[in-house]
Tab-separated table of C-alpha atoms in Angstrom:
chain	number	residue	atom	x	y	z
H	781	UNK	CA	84.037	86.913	-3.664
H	782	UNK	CA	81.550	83.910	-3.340
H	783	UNK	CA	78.252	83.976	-3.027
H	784	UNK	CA	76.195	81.853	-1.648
H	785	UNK	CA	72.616	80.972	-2.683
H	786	UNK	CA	70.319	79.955	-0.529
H	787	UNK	CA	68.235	77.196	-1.850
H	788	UNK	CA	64.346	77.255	-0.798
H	789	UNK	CA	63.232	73.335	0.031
H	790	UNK	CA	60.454	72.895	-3.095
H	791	UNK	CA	57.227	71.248	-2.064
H	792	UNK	CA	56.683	67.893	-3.485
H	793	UNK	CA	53.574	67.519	-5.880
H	794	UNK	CA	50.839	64.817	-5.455
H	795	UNK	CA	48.818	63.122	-8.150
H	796	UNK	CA	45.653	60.868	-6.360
H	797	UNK	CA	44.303	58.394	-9.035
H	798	UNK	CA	40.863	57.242	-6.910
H	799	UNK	CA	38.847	54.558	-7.502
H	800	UNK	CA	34.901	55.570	-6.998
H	801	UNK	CA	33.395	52.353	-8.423
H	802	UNK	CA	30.688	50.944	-6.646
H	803	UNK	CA	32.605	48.465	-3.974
H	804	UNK	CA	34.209	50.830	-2.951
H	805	UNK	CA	32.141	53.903	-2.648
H	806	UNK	CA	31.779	54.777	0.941
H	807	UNK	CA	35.816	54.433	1.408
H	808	UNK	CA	36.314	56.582	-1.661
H	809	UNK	CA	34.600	59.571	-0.011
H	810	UNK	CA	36.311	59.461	3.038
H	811	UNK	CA	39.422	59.136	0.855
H	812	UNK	CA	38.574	62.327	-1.693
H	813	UNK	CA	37.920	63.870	1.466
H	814	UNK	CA	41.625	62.971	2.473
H	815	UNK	CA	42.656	64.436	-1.089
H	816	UNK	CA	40.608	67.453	-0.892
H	817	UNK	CA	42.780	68.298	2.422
H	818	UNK	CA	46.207	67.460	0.554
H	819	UNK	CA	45.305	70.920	-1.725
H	820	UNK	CA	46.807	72.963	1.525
H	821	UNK	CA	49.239	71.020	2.342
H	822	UNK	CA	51.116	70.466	-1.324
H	823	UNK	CA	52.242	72.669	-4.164
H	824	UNK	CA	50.666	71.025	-6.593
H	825	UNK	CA	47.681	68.105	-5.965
H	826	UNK	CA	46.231	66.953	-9.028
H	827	UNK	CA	43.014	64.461	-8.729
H	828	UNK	CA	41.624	61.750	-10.950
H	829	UNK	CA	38.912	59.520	-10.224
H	830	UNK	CA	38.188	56.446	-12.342
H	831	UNK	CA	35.852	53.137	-12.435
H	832	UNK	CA	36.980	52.091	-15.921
H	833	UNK	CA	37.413	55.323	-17.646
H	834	UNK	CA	39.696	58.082	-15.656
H	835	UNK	CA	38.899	61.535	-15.555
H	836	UNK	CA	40.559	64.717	-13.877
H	837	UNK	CA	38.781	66.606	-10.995
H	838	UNK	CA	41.154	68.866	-9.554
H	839	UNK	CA	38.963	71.780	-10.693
H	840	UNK	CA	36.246	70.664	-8.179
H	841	UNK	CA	38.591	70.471	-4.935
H	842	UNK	CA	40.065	73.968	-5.927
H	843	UNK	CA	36.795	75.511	-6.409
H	844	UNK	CA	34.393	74.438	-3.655
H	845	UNK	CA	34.059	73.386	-0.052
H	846	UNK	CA	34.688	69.665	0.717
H	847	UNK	CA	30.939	68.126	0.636
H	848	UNK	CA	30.771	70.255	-2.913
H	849	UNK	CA	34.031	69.122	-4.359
H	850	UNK	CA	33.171	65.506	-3.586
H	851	UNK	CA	29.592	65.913	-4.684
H	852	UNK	CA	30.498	67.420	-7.765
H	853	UNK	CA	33.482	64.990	-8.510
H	854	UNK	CA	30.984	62.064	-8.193
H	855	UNK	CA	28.067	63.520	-10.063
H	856	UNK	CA	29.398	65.359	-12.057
H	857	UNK	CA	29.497	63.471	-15.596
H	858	UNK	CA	33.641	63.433	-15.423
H	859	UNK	CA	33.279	59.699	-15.762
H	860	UNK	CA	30.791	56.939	-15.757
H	861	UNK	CA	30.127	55.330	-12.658
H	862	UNK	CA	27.955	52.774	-14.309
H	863	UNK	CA	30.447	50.991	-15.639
H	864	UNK	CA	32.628	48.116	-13.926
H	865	UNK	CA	36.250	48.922	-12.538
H	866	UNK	CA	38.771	48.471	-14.864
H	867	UNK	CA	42.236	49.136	-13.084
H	868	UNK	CA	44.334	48.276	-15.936
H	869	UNK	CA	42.587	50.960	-18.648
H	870	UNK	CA	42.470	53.441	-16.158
H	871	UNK	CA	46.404	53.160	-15.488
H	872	UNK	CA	47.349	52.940	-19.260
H	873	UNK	CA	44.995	56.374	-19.933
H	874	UNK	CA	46.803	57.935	-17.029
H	875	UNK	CA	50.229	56.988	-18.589
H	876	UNK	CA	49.518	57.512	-22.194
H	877	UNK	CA	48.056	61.019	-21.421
H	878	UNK	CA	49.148	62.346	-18.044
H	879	UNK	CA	52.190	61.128	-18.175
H	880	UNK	CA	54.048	64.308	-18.230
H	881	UNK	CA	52.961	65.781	-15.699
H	882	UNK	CA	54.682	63.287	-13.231
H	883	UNK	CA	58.113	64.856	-12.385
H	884	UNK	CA	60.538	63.440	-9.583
H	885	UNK	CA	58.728	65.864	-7.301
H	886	UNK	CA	55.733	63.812	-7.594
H	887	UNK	CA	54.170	61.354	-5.082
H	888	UNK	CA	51.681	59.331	-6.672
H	889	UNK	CA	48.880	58.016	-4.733
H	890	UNK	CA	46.254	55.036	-6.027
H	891	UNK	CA	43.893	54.738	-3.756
H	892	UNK	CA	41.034	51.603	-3.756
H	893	UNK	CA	40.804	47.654	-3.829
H	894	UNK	CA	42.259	46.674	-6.758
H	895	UNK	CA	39.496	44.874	-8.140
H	896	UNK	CA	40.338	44.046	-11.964
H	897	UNK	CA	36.933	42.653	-13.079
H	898	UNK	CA	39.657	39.974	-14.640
H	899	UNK	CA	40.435	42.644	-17.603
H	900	UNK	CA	44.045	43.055	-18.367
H	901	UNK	CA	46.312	44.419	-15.368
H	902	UNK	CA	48.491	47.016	-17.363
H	903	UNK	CA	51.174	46.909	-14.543
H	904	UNK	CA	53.337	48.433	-17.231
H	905	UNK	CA	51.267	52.056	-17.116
H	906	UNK	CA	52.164	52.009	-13.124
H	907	UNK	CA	55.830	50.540	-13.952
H	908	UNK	CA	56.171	53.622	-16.268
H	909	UNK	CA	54.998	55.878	-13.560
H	910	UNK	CA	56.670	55.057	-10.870
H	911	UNK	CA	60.142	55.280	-13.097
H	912	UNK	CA	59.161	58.847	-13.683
H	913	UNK	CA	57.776	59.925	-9.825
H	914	UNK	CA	59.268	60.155	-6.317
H	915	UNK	CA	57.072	57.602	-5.226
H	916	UNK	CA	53.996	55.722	-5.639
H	917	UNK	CA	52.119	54.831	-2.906
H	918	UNK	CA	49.146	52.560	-3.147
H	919	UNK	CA	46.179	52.894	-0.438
H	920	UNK	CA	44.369	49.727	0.095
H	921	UNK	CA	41.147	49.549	0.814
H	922	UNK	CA	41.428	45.483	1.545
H	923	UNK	CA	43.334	43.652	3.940
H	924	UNK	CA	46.290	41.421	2.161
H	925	UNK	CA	44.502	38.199	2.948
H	926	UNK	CA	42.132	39.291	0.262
H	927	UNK	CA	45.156	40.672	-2.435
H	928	UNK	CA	45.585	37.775	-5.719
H	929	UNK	CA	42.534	36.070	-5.129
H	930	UNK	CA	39.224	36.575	-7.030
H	931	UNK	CA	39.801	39.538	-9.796
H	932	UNK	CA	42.275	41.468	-7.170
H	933	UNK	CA	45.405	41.926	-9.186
H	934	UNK	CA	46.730	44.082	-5.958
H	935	UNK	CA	49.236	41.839	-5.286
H	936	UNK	CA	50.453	42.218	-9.345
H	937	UNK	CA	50.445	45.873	-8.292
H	938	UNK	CA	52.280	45.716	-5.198
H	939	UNK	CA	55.112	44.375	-6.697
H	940	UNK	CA	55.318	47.633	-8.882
H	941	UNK	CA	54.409	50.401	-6.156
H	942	UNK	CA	56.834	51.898	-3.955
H	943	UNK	CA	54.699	51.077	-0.865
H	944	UNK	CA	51.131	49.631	-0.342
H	945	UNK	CA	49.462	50.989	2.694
H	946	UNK	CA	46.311	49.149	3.759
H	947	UNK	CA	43.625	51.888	5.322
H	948	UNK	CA	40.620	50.541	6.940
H	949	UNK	CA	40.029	52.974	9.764
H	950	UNK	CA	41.192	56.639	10.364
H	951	UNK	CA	43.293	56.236	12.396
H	952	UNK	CA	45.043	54.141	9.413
H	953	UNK	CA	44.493	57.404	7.314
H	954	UNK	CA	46.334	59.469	9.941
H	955	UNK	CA	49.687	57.490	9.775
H	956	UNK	CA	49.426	57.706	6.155
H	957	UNK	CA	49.084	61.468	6.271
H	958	UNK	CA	51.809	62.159	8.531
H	959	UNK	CA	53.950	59.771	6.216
H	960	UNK	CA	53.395	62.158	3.169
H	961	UNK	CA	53.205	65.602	4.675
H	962	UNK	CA	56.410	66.983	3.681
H	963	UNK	CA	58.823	68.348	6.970
């Protein structure tokens, strides 16, 4: 006789790679803020900030309220923040070491500007990601008039990212949300 098994949907995963260097600092809040609410929402939401080095800080948006968790990501010690933003080592550490981690399940988010500080790119890290995740999805802090010009290597980036999102206002964020909260 056959049997039939029932097959529960899985929820998708989310790693947030979020830059919290100085030009972008009052975004990044409001956008760890935006991660801190993904914990509920998502089996599995890992967190890394970066400004040139990257460092994890999922602990602190498990463990505390959302003014704590950001607080304590920031100010922590997890990473420098005196340093300059360096896109291109942050991606290769996140690919050389975290690698694993990203499964077909996984959305990947990048949130920031995409300011390079002219240091190398290292498209290939996010290449190598998104060939290993469900999607990566890039938040923009910028508007696309500003992407290639200056250090911005966004538009080197966009060409590698599933989707670039720009998000300048909540109501920006919201769309965004409803776009990766699964149904």
């Amino acid at each position: 006789v056959p049997r039939f098994k029932v097959r529960r949907p899985q929820r998708p995963e989310v790693v947030v790679l979020c830059d919290v260097s100085e030009s972008v600092r009052v975004t990044s809040r409001l956008m760890l803020l935006f991660t801190w609410t993904l914990q509920s929402l998502f089996s599995r939401v890992r967190t890394f900030i970066f400004v040139s080095e990257l460092g994890e800080a999922t602990r602190f948006f498990k463990e505390a309220r959302a003014e704590e968790a950001l607080d304590a990501a920031t100010q922590s010690g997890v990473i420098s923040l005196a340093s300059n933003s360096n896109y291109g080592h942050a991606l290769a550490t996140f690919a050389r070491a975290h690698l694993g981690s990203v499964t077909r399940r996984t959305t990947v988010l990048v949130i920031g500007d995409g300011r390079n500080n002219f240091n190398p790119a290292n498209a290939w890290a996010l290449e190598d990601v998104r060939r290993k995740a469900r999607r990566v999805v890039w938040i923009a802090t910028e508007p696309r008039t500003s992407w290639g010009f200056g250090d911005s290597e966004l538009a080197t980036y966009a060409r590698v990212v599933s989707q670039v999102v720009v998000v300048r206002t909540l109501d920006e964020l919201t769309r965004v949300a409803a776009q990766l909260v699964p149904r």
